[in-house]
PDB file of C-alpha atoms in Angstrom:
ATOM      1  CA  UNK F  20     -79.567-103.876  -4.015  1.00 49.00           C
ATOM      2  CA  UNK F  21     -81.147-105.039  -7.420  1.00 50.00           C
ATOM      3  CA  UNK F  22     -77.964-103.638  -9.267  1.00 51.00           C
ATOM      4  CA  UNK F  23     -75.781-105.261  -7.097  1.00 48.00           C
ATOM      5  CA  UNK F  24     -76.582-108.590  -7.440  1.00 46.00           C
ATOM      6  CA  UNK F  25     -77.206-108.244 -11.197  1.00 49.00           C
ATOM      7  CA  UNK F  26     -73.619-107.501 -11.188  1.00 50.00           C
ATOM      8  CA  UNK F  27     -72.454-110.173  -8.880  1.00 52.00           C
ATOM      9  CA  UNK F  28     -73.822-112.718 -10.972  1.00 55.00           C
ATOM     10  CA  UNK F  29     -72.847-111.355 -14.262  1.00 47.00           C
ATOM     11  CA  UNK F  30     -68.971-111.712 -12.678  1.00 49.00           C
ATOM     12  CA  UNK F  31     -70.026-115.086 -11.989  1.00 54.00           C
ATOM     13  CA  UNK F  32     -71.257-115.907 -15.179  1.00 47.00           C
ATOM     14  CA  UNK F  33     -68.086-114.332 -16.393  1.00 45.00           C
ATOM     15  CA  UNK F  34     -65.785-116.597 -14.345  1.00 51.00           C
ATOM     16  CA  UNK F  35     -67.746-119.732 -14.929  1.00 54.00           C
ATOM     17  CA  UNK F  36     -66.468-118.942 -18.993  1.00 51.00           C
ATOM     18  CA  UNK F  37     -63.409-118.397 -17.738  1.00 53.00           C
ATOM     19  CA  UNK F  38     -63.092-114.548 -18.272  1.00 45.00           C
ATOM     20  CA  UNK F  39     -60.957-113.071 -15.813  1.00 43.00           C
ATOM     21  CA  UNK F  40     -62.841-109.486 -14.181  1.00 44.00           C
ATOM     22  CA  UNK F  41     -59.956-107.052 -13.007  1.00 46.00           C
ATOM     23  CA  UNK F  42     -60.556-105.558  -9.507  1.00 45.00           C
ATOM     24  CA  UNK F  43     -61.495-101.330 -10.033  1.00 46.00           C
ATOM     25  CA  UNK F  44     -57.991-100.879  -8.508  1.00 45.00           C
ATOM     26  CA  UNK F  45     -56.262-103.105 -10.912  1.00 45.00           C
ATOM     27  CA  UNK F  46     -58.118-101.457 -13.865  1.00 44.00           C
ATOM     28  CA  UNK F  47     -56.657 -97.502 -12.238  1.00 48.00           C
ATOM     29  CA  UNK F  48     -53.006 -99.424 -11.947  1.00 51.00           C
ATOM     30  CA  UNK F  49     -53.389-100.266 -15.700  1.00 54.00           C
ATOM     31  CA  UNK F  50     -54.517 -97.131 -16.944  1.00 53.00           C
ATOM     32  CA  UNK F  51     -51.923 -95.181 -15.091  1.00 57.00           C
ATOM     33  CA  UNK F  52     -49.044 -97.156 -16.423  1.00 63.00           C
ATOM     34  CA  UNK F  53     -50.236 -96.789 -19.701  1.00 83.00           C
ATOM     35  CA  UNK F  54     -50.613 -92.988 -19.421  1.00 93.00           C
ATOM     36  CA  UNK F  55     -47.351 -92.946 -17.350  1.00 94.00           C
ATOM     37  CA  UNK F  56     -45.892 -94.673 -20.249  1.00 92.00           C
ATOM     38  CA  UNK F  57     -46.337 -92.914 -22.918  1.00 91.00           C
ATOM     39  CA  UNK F  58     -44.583 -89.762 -21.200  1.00 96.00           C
ATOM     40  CA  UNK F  59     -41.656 -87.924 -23.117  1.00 97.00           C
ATOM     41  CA  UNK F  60     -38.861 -86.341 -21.338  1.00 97.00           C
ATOM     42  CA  UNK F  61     -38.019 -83.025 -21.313  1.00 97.00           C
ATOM     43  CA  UNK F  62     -34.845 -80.814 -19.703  1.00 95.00           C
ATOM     44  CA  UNK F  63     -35.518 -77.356 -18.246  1.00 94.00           C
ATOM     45  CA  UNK F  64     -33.206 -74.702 -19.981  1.00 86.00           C
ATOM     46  CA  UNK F  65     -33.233 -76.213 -23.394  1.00 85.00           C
ATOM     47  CA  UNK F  66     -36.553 -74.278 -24.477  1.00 85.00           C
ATOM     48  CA  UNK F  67     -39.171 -71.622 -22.795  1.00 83.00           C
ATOM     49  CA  UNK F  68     -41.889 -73.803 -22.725  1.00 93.00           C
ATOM     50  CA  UNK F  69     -42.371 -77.940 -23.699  1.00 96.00           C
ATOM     51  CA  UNK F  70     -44.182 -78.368 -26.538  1.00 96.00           C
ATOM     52  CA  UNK F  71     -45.819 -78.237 -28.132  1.00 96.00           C
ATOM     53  CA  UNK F  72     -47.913 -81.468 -27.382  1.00 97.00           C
ATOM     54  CA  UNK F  73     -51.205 -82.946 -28.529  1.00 97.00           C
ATOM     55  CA  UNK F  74     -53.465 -84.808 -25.843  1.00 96.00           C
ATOM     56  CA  UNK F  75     -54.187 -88.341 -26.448  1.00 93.00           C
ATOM     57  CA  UNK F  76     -56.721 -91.031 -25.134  1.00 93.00           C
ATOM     58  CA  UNK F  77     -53.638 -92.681 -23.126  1.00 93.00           C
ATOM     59  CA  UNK F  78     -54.816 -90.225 -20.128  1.00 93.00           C
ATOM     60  CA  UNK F  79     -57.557 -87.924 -19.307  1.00 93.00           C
ATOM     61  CA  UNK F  80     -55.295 -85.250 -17.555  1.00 96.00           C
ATOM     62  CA  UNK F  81     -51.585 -84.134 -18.023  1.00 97.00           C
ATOM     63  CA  UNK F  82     -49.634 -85.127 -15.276  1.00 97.00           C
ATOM     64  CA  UNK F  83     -45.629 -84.245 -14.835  1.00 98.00           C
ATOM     65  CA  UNK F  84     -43.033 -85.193 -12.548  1.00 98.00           C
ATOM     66  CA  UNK F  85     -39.043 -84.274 -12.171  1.00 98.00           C
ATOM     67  CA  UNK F  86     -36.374 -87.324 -12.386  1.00 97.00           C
ATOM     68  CA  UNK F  87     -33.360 -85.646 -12.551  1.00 96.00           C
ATOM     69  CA  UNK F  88     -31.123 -82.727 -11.770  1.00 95.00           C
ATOM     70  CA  UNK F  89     -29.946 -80.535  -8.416  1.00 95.00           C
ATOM     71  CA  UNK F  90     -33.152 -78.670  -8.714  1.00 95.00           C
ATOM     72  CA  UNK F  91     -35.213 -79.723  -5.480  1.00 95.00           C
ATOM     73  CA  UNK F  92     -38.597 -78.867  -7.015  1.00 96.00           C
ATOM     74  CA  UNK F  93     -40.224 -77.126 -10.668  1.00 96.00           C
ATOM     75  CA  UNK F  94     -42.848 -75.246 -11.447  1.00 96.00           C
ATOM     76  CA  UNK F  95     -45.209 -75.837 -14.252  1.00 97.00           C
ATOM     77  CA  UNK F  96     -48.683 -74.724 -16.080  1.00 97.00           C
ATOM     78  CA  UNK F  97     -50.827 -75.255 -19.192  1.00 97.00           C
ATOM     79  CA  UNK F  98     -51.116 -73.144 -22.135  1.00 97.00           C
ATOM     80  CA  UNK F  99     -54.018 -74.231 -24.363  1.00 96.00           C
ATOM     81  CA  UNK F 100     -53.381 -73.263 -27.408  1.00 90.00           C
ATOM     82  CA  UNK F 101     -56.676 -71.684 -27.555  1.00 85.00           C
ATOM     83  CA  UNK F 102     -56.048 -69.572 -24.333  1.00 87.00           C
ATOM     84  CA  UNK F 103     -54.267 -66.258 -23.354  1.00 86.00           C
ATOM     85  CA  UNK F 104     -52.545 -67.586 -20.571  1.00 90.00           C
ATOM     86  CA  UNK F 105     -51.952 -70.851 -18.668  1.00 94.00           C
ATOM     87  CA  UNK F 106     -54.334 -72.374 -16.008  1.00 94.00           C
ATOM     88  CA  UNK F 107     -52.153 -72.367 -12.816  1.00 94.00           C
ATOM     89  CA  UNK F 108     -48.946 -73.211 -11.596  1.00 97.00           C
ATOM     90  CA  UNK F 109     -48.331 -76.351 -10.176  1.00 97.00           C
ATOM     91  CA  UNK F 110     -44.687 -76.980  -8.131  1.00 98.00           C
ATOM     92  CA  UNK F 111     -43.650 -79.966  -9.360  1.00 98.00           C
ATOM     93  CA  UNK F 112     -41.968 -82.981  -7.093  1.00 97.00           C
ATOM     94  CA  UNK F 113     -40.703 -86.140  -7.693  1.00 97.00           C
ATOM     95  CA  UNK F 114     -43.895 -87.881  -7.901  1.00 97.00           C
ATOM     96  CA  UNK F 115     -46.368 -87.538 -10.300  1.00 97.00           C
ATOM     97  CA  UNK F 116     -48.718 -84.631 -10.302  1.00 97.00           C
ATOM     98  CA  UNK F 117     -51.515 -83.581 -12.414  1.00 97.00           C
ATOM     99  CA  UNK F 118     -51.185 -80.018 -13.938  1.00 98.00           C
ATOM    100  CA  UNK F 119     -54.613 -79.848 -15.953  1.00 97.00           C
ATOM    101  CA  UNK F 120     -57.644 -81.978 -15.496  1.00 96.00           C
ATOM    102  CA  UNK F 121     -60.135 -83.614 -17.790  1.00 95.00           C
ATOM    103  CA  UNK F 122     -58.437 -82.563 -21.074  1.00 95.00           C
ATOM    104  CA  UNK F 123     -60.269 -83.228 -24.171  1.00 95.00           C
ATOM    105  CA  UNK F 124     -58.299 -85.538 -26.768  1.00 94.00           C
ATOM    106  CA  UNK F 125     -56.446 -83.473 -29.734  1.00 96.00           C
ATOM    107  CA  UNK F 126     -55.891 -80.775 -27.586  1.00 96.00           C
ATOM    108  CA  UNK F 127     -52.720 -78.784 -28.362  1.00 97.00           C
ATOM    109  CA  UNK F 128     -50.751 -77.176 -25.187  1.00 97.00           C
ATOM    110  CA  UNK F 129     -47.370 -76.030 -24.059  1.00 97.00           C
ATOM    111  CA  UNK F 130     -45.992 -76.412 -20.862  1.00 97.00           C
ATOM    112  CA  UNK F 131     -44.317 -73.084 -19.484  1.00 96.00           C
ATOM    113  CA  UNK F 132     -41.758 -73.871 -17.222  1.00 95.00           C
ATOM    114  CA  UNK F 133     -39.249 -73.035 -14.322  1.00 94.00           C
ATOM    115  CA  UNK F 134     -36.963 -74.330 -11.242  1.00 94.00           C
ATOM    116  CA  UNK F 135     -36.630 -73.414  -7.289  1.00 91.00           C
ATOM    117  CA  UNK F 136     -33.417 -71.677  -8.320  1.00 89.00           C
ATOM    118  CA  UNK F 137     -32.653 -69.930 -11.608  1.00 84.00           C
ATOM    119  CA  UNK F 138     -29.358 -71.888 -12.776  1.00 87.00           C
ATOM    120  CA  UNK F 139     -30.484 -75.329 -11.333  1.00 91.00           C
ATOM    121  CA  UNK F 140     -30.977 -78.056 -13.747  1.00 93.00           C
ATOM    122  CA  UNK F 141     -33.881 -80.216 -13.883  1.00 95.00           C
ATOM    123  CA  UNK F 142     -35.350 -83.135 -16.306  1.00 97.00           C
ATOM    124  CA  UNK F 143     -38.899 -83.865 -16.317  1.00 97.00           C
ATOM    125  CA  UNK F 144     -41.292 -86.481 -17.709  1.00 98.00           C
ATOM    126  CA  UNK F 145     -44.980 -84.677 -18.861  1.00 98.00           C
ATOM    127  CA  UNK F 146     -47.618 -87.531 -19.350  1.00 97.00           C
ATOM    128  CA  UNK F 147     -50.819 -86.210 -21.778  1.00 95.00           C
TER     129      UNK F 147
END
């Protein structure tokens, strides 16, 4: 209970100096676009895997997502470039989803790649 009025007054104090204190989800929205917006685009059939990439500190995992084509879904993993193989397939949708979790920054990775049908196009944003 101690904690949480040490906090309540210290965003008090805060306000009184007229620092505004962004609400938790306001600070996820704002990370999210900023790791959202730093993705690059990439179209399936151009090369066998995307990359390759280097992690940054925009976002903690590598997320992807499709935006274009007749493909209805993709499939995607992680290759570390210190690893054999990748981590698992993910299908990819429309919306974003994360393909590998709590990735250090500077780490190198391709994405291996594929569609629902062989000859369908697709065009994806990956966001590291």
């Amino acid at each position: 209970m101690t904690d949480r009025l040490s906090r309540a007054a210290l965003v008090a104090v805060l306000a009184v100096l007229g620092f505004v204190v962004p609400a938790p989800a306001a600070v996820a929205a704002t990370a999210a676009t900023s790791c959202y917006g730093g993705a690059v685009t990439v179209h399936y059939g151009e090369v066998r895997d995307f990359g390759p990439y280097v992690t940054t500190s925009r976002c903690t995992d590598i997320n992807m997502r499709m935006t274009g084509g007749d493909a209805d879904f993709g499939w995607a993993c992680v290759q570390f470039a210190r690893a054999d193989g990748c981590n698992y397939w993910t299908k990819i949708g429309r919306s974003w989803t994360t393909i590998a979790t709590d990735v250090l920054n500077g780490t190198k990775f391709t994405v291996p790649n594929g569609v629902d049908l062989e000859g369908s196009s697709a065009t994806f944003q990956i966001a590291f």
